[in-house]
Amino acid sequence: MADNSSDIAADQSFSMEGYDMDTLVQHAGQSADVWCTDSALVPPIMTSTTFRLPGVGELGDFVYARLGNPTRNAFEKCIASLESAKHGLAFSSGVTAQFCVASLVKAGEHIISGNDLYGGSTAQLKHMSNKYNIETSFVDCRKSENFAAAIKPNTKMIWIETPTNPGLRLADIAAIAEIAHNNGAFLCVDNTFSSPYFQKPLKLGADAVMSSVTKYINGHSDVLLGTVCTNNDEINEELRSFQKLIGAVPSPFDCYLANRGVKTLPLRMEKHQENAIAVAKALAENPRVEKVLYPGLPSHPQHDLAKKQMTGFSGMISIWIKGGLDEVKIFFKNLKIFALSVSLGGNQSLAESPATLNHGGVTEEERAEVGITVNLIRLSIGLESSSDLIEDLENALKAAIPEV
Ligand SMILES: *Cc1c(COP(=O)(O)O)cnc(C)c1O
């Protein structure tokens, strides 16, 4: 695996510098003194909301659970090390993490973002624009020039997601970071689809990286949680104050689960990718499928950029089948292993229909522009056997489209 090492040790009792990600997920932030015991190998679920203070006017490492909690800190330190970041912050969900980052922008300032974001992200930016007098521009993220062209004197933040959901479009992180910095703005990248295992936006020049931990990082579809990592002290300070001011922090139990889930991130990402490559290749040859998009296939229009900025291609595939709504409905009825479910990045394979589901904040024209037509099916490839997954998809396709 190409460069997955961390060059910045997240604040740790011993230096984690230079260790591979497989080692970091096990050890970064996990030293027992971080969570107030001296010998346990696994962080406890620390439920105490308040902590004994050393003296009047003196603060200990922990004061009150909203500000910090040993279980949360262990996870925050671990995730920071994976992103090669100085600071890691956990929030109660991915959208909360995004909301806090977007709140670094003031009324009257301007945000440029990709036009093919996670539906909830677009909805949130539009909401902020309407409610808080923040200007927004949405551009096709595949051409970095589009961001340069959209810059205004009041542009404060560029927000990108790469690869995007569900168009699997890529944005050139290094090029867009340069555009942001040349114009006094900062860049935040939503790294949910690749996870830090396959992509390190901060190393490519981004100022902050956000992840919906709900997806690959936790990986077991049983925790809602979001993170932001950054090397920028000012951004960290402001985001810490949001944890304090709005209290949108994850519970100790969720932090415990996420900290446990991330331990197998490298193993899971390798298997997600191996399965996704096998499934994408099989579907590309299937006569019932009009088009397959997977950043790891040479047929993906931005495969070269994928190879340049990612060290792997993750487990998300978009396919367009030869049929309409009727065929799509029959296809889903006949799936046995894939569940018809939203979300992604979990151990089980999921399939969904973006045109009929989670794009509430997006208009019909906006959907068409990013390729969200009724025959689009998004697949989140899980950890099952790839031959069973291929058979499941082939059987459902045959049932939906008997004649080719
Ligand atoms: C799910 C998701 C989010 C939102 O995260 P939640 O944890 O559901 O709040 C943001 N971005 C992307 C790309 C996602 O897939």
Coordinates of C-alpha atoms and ligand atoms in Angstrom, one line a residue:
M1 CA 0.0 0.0 0.0
A2 CA 1.3 3.4 -0.9
D3 CA 1.9 6.2 1.6
N4 CA -0.4 5.5 4.5
S5 CA 2.1 6.6 7.1
S6 CA 1.5 9.5 9.5
D7 CA 4.1 12.2 9.8
I8 CA 2.4 14.0 12.6
A9 CA 2.0 12.2 15.9
A10 CA -1.4 13.1 17.4
D11 CA -0.6 14.2 20.9
Q12 CA 0.4 10.9 22.4
S13 CA 2.4 9.6 25.3
F14 CA 4.9 8.1 22.9
S15 CA 5.6 9.3 19.4
M16 CA 3.5 7.7 16.7
E17 CA 5.5 9.3 14.0
G18 CA 6.3 7.2 11.0
Y19 CA 4.0 4.3 11.9
D20 CA 1.8 2.7 9.2
M21 CA -2.0 3.2 9.4
D22 CA -2.4 -0.5 10.4
T23 CA -0.5 0.3 13.5
L24 CA -2.0 3.7 14.1
V25 CA -5.6 2.4 14.2
Q26 CA -4.6 0.0 17.0
H27 CA -2.4 2.3 19.1
A28 CA -2.9 6.0 18.4
G29 CA -4.6 7.7 21.3
Q30 CA -5.0 4.4 23.0
S31 CA -2.4 4.7 25.7
A32 CA -4.0 4.1 29.1
D33 CA -3.0 7.4 30.7
V34 CA -5.2 9.2 28.2
W35 CA -8.3 7.7 29.8
C36 CA -7.4 7.9 33.4
T37 CA -6.4 4.3 34.1
D38 CA -2.9 2.9 34.0
S39 CA -3.2 -0.6 32.8
A40 CA -6.3 -1.4 30.7
L41 CA -5.6 -2.1 27.0
V42 CA -9.1 -1.1 25.9
P43 CA -10.6 2.3 26.7
P44 CA -13.5 2.1 29.2
I45 CA -16.9 3.7 28.4
M46 CA -16.4 6.6 30.7
T47 CA -19.9 7.8 31.7
S48 CA -18.9 10.4 34.2
T49 CA -20.2 13.8 33.2
T50 CA -18.1 15.6 35.7
F51 CA -14.6 15.2 37.0
R52 CA -12.8 16.0 40.3
L53 CA -10.9 19.3 39.9
P54 CA -7.3 19.6 41.4
G55 CA -8.1 22.8 43.3
V56 CA -10.0 26.0 43.3
G57 CA -9.4 27.9 40.1
E58 CA -7.5 24.9 38.6
L59 CA -8.6 22.7 35.7
G60 CA -7.7 19.1 35.3
D61 CA -7.5 17.2 32.0
F62 CA -11.2 16.7 32.2
V63 CA -13.8 19.0 33.7
Y64 CA -17.3 18.4 32.2
A65 CA -18.3 15.8 29.6
R66 CA -19.4 18.2 26.9
L67 CA -15.9 19.7 26.8
G68 CA -14.1 16.4 26.8
N69 CA -14.3 12.8 28.0
P70 CA -11.6 10.2 28.0
T71 CA -13.5 7.8 25.7
R72 CA -14.1 10.6 23.2
N73 CA -10.5 11.9 23.5
A74 CA -9.1 8.4 22.7
F75 CA -11.1 8.2 19.5
E76 CA -10.4 11.8 18.6
K77 CA -6.6 11.2 18.9
C78 CA -6.8 8.0 17.0
I79 CA -8.7 9.6 14.1
A80 CA -6.4 12.6 14.0
S81 CA -3.4 10.3 13.6
L82 CA -5.1 8.6 10.7
E83 CA -5.6 11.9 8.9
S84 CA -2.0 13.0 9.7
A85 CA -3.6 15.8 11.6
K86 CA -2.7 17.7 14.8
H87 CA -6.3 18.0 15.9
G88 CA -9.3 15.6 15.7
L89 CA -12.8 16.6 16.9
A90 CA -15.8 14.3 17.2
F91 CA -19.4 15.4 16.7
S92 CA -22.8 13.7 17.1
S93 CA -23.1 13.1 13.4
G94 CA -21.5 13.9 10.1
V95 CA -23.9 16.7 9.3
T96 CA -23.2 18.3 12.7
A97 CA -19.5 18.2 11.9
Q98 CA -20.3 19.8 8.5
F99 CA -22.5 22.4 10.2
C100 CA -19.8 23.4 12.6
V101 CA -17.3 23.8 9.8
A102 CA -19.7 25.8 7.7
S103 CA -20.3 28.0 10.8
L104 CA -16.8 29.3 10.5
V105 CA -18.2 31.3 7.7
K106 CA -19.9 34.6 8.7
A107 CA -23.1 36.3 7.4
G108 CA -22.2 38.1 4.2
E109 CA -19.4 35.7 3.3
H110 CA -19.5 33.1 0.5
I111 CA -19.1 29.3 0.2
I112 CA -18.3 27.5 -3.0
S113 CA -19.1 23.8 -3.1
G114 CA -19.4 20.9 -5.5
N115 CA -22.9 20.4 -7.0
D116 CA -22.9 16.7 -6.5
L117 CA -22.7 16.4 -2.7
Y118 CA -24.3 14.0 -0.3
G119 CA -28.0 15.1 -0.4
G120 CA -28.0 16.2 3.2
S121 CA -24.9 18.3 2.7
T122 CA -26.5 20.2 -0.2
A123 CA -29.7 20.6 1.9
Q124 CA -27.7 22.0 4.8
L125 CA -25.7 24.5 2.7
K126 CA -29.0 25.8 1.1
H127 CA -30.6 26.1 4.6
M128 CA -27.6 28.1 5.9
S129 CA -27.7 30.3 2.8
N130 CA -31.4 31.0 3.4
K131 CA -31.3 31.4 7.1
Y132 CA -28.0 33.0 7.8
N133 CA -27.4 35.2 4.8
I134 CA -24.4 33.2 3.6
E135 CA -23.9 33.2 -0.2
T136 CA -23.4 29.8 -1.8
S137 CA -22.3 28.7 -5.3
F138 CA -22.5 25.1 -6.5
V139 CA -20.1 24.1 -9.3
D140 CA -19.2 20.9 -11.2
C141 CA -16.2 19.7 -9.1
R142 CA -14.5 17.8 -11.9
K143 CA -13.1 21.0 -13.3
S144 CA -10.9 22.9 -10.8
E145 CA -11.3 26.1 -13.0
N146 CA -15.0 26.2 -12.0
F147 CA -13.9 26.9 -8.5
A148 CA -11.5 29.7 -9.6
A149 CA -14.3 31.2 -11.8
A150 CA -16.8 31.2 -8.8
I151 CA -14.4 33.0 -6.4
K152 CA -15.7 36.3 -5.1
P153 CA -14.0 38.9 -2.9
N154 CA -16.1 37.5 0.1
T155 CA -15.3 33.8 -0.6
K156 CA -14.3 32.2 2.7
M157 CA -14.7 28.5 2.3
I158 CA -14.6 25.9 -0.5
W159 CA -16.3 22.6 0.4
I160 CA -15.7 19.5 -1.7
E161 CA -16.6 15.9 -1.5
T162 CA -14.5 13.4 -3.5
P163 CA -15.4 10.9 -4.8
T164 CA -19.0 12.3 -4.8
N165 CA -22.2 10.7 -3.9
P166 CA -23.7 9.2 -6.0
G167 CA -22.0 10.5 -9.2
L168 CA -18.6 9.2 -8.1
R169 CA -17.0 12.4 -9.6
L170 CA -13.6 13.4 -8.4
A171 CA -12.3 16.8 -7.4
D172 CA -8.6 17.6 -7.6
I173 CA -7.8 18.3 -4.0
A174 CA -4.4 19.8 -4.5
A175 CA -5.5 22.1 -7.3
I176 CA -8.6 23.3 -5.4
A177 CA -6.6 23.9 -2.2
E178 CA -4.3 26.2 -4.2
I179 CA -7.2 28.1 -5.6
A180 CA -8.6 28.5 -2.1
H181 CA -5.3 29.7 -0.6
N182 CA -4.6 32.1 -3.4
N183 CA -7.9 33.8 -2.6
G184 CA -7.8 33.9 1.2
A185 CA -10.3 31.0 1.6
F186 CA -10.0 27.6 3.3
L187 CA -10.7 24.2 1.9
C188 CA -12.6 21.5 3.7
V189 CA -12.9 18.0 2.1
D190 CA -15.6 15.5 3.0
N191 CA -13.5 12.3 3.0
T192 CA -16.4 9.9 3.8
F193 CA -16.3 7.8 0.6
S194 CA -12.6 6.9 0.7
S195 CA -11.8 7.1 4.4
P196 CA -8.4 8.2 5.6
Y197 CA -7.1 4.7 4.6
F198 CA -7.4 5.6 0.9
Q199 CA -7.1 9.4 0.8
K200 CA -5.4 12.0 3.0
P201 CA -6.8 15.4 2.0
L202 CA -4.6 17.3 4.6
K203 CA -1.5 16.0 2.9
L204 CA -2.8 17.3 -0.4
G205 CA -3.3 20.8 1.0
A206 CA -6.8 20.8 2.5
D207 CA -7.2 22.8 5.7
A208 CA -9.8 20.5 7.2
V209 CA -11.2 17.1 6.5
M210 CA -14.6 16.0 7.6
S211 CA -15.8 12.4 7.8
S212 CA -19.1 10.7 8.5
V213 CA -17.8 8.1 10.8
T214 CA -21.2 6.5 10.5
K215 CA -19.9 5.0 7.2
Y216 CA -16.5 3.3 6.7
I217 CA -14.7 4.5 9.8
N218 CA -17.1 2.8 12.2
G219 CA -18.0 0.4 9.5
H220 CA -20.7 -1.7 11.3
S221 CA -23.8 0.4 10.6
D222 CA -24.4 0.9 14.3
V223 CA -23.1 4.4 15.2
L224 CA -24.0 7.9 14.1
L225 CA -20.9 10.1 14.4
G226 CA -18.9 12.7 12.6
T227 CA -15.3 14.1 12.8
V228 CA -13.3 17.0 11.6
C229 CA -9.5 16.9 11.6
T230 CA -7.2 19.8 11.0
N231 CA -3.6 21.1 11.4
N232 CA -4.9 24.6 11.7
D233 CA -4.9 25.8 15.4
E234 CA -7.4 28.5 14.7
I235 CA -9.9 26.2 13.1
N236 CA -9.4 23.7 15.9
E237 CA -10.1 26.4 18.5
E238 CA -13.3 27.5 16.9
L239 CA -14.6 24.0 16.4
R240 CA -13.8 23.1 20.0
S241 CA -15.8 26.1 21.1
F242 CA -18.7 24.7 19.0
Q243 CA -18.5 21.4 20.9
K244 CA -18.8 23.5 24.0
L245 CA -21.4 26.0 22.8
I246 CA -23.9 23.7 21.0
G247 CA -23.0 20.5 22.7
A248 CA -23.5 18.4 19.6
V249 CA -21.0 15.8 20.8
P250 CA -21.2 12.0 20.6
S251 CA -22.0 9.8 23.6
P252 CA -19.2 7.9 25.3
F253 CA -20.8 4.7 24.1
D254 CA -20.8 5.8 20.5
C255 CA -17.2 6.9 20.8
Y256 CA -16.3 3.5 22.3
L257 CA -18.0 1.7 19.4
A258 CA -16.3 3.9 16.8
N259 CA -12.9 3.5 18.5
R260 CA -13.5 -0.2 18.4
G261 CA -14.8 -0.2 14.8
V262 CA -11.8 1.8 13.4
K263 CA -9.4 -1.0 14.6
T264 CA -10.3 -3.0 11.5
L265 CA -10.5 -0.1 9.1
P266 CA -7.4 -1.2 7.0
L267 CA -8.6 -4.8 6.8
R268 CA -12.1 -3.8 5.9
M269 CA -11.1 -1.2 3.3
E270 CA -8.8 -3.7 1.5
K271 CA -11.7 -6.2 1.4
H272 CA -14.3 -3.6 0.4
Q273 CA -12.0 -2.6 -2.5
E274 CA -11.2 -6.2 -3.5
N275 CA -14.9 -7.0 -3.7
A276 CA -15.8 -3.7 -5.4
I277 CA -13.2 -4.4 -8.2
A278 CA -14.6 -7.9 -8.8
V279 CA -18.2 -6.7 -8.8
A280 CA -17.5 -3.6 -11.0
K281 CA -15.6 -5.8 -13.6
A282 CA -18.5 -8.4 -13.6
L283 CA -21.2 -5.7 -14.1
A284 CA -19.2 -3.9 -16.8
E285 CA -19.5 -7.1 -18.8
N286 CA -23.2 -7.6 -18.1
P287 CA -25.5 -6.9 -21.1
R288 CA -28.3 -5.7 -18.8
V289 CA -26.1 -2.9 -17.4
E290 CA -25.8 0.3 -19.4
K291 CA -22.9 1.9 -17.5
V292 CA -20.7 1.2 -14.5
L293 CA -18.9 3.9 -12.6
Y294 CA -16.1 2.9 -10.3
P295 CA -13.0 5.1 -9.8
G296 CA -10.8 1.9 -9.8
L297 CA -11.8 1.0 -13.4
P298 CA -9.8 2.5 -16.3
S299 CA -13.2 3.3 -17.9
H300 CA -13.9 5.9 -15.1
P301 CA -13.3 9.3 -16.8
Q302 CA -11.1 10.4 -13.9
H303 CA -9.3 7.2 -13.2
D304 CA -5.9 9.0 -13.6
L305 CA -6.8 11.6 -10.9
A306 CA -8.1 8.7 -8.7
K307 CA -4.7 7.0 -9.1
K308 CA -2.9 10.3 -8.4
Q309 CA -4.6 11.4 -5.2
M310 CA -6.0 8.1 -3.7
T311 CA -4.1 5.0 -2.6
G312 CA -7.2 2.8 -3.3
F313 CA -10.7 3.2 -4.7
S314 CA -13.0 2.2 -1.8
G315 CA -16.2 0.2 -2.1
M316 CA -18.8 2.4 -3.8
I317 CA -20.1 1.6 -7.3
S318 CA -22.8 3.4 -9.3
I319 CA -24.5 1.5 -12.1
W320 CA -27.2 2.5 -14.6
I321 CA -29.3 -0.5 -15.6
K322 CA -31.1 -1.0 -19.0
G323 CA -34.6 -0.2 -17.8
G324 CA -37.0 2.2 -16.1
L325 CA -38.7 2.4 -12.7
D326 CA -40.6 -0.9 -13.3
E327 CA -37.3 -2.8 -13.9
V328 CA -35.6 -1.1 -11.0
K329 CA -38.5 -2.2 -8.7
I330 CA -38.2 -5.8 -9.8
F331 CA -34.4 -5.7 -9.5
F332 CA -34.7 -4.6 -5.8
K333 CA -37.4 -7.2 -5.1
N334 CA -35.1 -10.0 -6.3
L335 CA -31.9 -9.0 -4.3
K336 CA -31.3 -11.5 -1.5
I337 CA -27.9 -10.4 0.0
F338 CA -27.9 -6.7 -0.8
A339 CA -30.4 -4.8 1.4
L340 CA -32.4 -1.9 -0.1
S341 CA -31.1 0.7 2.4
V342 CA -29.6 4.1 2.5
S343 CA -26.2 4.7 4.1
L344 CA -22.9 3.0 3.1
G345 CA -19.6 1.7 4.2
G346 CA -20.9 -1.0 6.6
N347 CA -20.0 -4.7 6.7
Q348 CA -23.2 -5.7 4.8
S349 CA -23.7 -4.9 1.2
L350 CA -26.4 -2.3 0.5
A351 CA -28.1 -1.1 -2.7
E352 CA -30.3 2.0 -3.1
S353 CA -32.0 4.1 -5.7
P354 CA -30.8 7.7 -5.4
A355 CA -33.5 9.1 -7.7
T356 CA -36.3 7.8 -5.4
L357 CA -34.6 8.3 -2.1
N358 CA -32.2 10.6 -0.3
H359 CA -32.0 13.6 -2.4
G360 CA -34.7 15.7 -0.9
G361 CA -32.8 18.9 -0.9
V362 CA -32.1 18.7 -4.6
T363 CA -34.3 19.7 -7.6
E364 CA -35.1 17.5 -10.6
E365 CA -32.8 19.5 -12.9
E366 CA -30.0 19.4 -10.4
R367 CA -30.4 15.6 -10.2
A368 CA -30.3 15.2 -14.0
E369 CA -27.2 17.3 -14.2
V370 CA -25.3 14.9 -12.0
G371 CA -26.6 11.8 -13.6
I372 CA -29.3 10.9 -11.0
T373 CA -31.8 9.2 -13.3
V374 CA -34.3 6.6 -12.4
N375 CA -32.2 3.7 -13.6
L376 CA -29.2 4.6 -11.4
I377 CA -28.5 2.1 -8.6
R378 CA -25.8 2.9 -6.0
L379 CA -24.1 -0.1 -4.4
S380 CA -22.1 -0.1 -1.2
I381 CA -20.1 -3.3 -1.4
G382 CA -19.8 -5.1 1.9
L383 CA -17.5 -7.7 3.2
E384 CA -19.3 -10.8 2.0
S385 CA -17.9 -13.2 -0.6
S386 CA -17.5 -11.4 -4.0
S387 CA -18.8 -14.4 -6.0
D388 CA -22.0 -14.4 -3.8
L389 CA -22.4 -10.7 -4.4
I390 CA -22.0 -11.0 -8.1
E391 CA -24.5 -13.9 -8.3
D392 CA -27.0 -11.9 -6.3
L393 CA -26.8 -8.9 -8.6
E394 CA -26.8 -11.0 -11.8
N395 CA -29.9 -12.9 -10.6
A396 CA -31.8 -9.7 -9.8
L397 CA -30.8 -8.2 -13.2
K398 CA -32.0 -11.3 -15.0
A399 CA -35.4 -11.1 -13.2
A400 CA -35.8 -7.4 -13.9
I401 CA -34.6 -7.6 -17.6
P402 CA -35.4 -11.1 -18.9
E403 CA -34.6 -10.2 -22.6
V404 CA -31.4 -8.6 -23.8
Ligands
LIG1 C1 -23.6 10.1 5.4 C2 -22.8 11.2 4.8 C3 -22.8 12.5 5.4 C4 -23.6 12.8 6.7 O1 -23.2 12.1 7.8 P1 -24.2 11.6 9.0 O2 -23.2 10.8 9.9 O3 -25.2 10.8 8.4 O4 -24.7 12.8 9.6 C5 -22.0 13.5 4.9 N1 -21.3 13.2 3.8 C6 -21.3 12.0 3.1 C7 -20.5 11.8 1.9 C8 -22.1 11.0 3.6 O5 -22.1 9.8 3.0

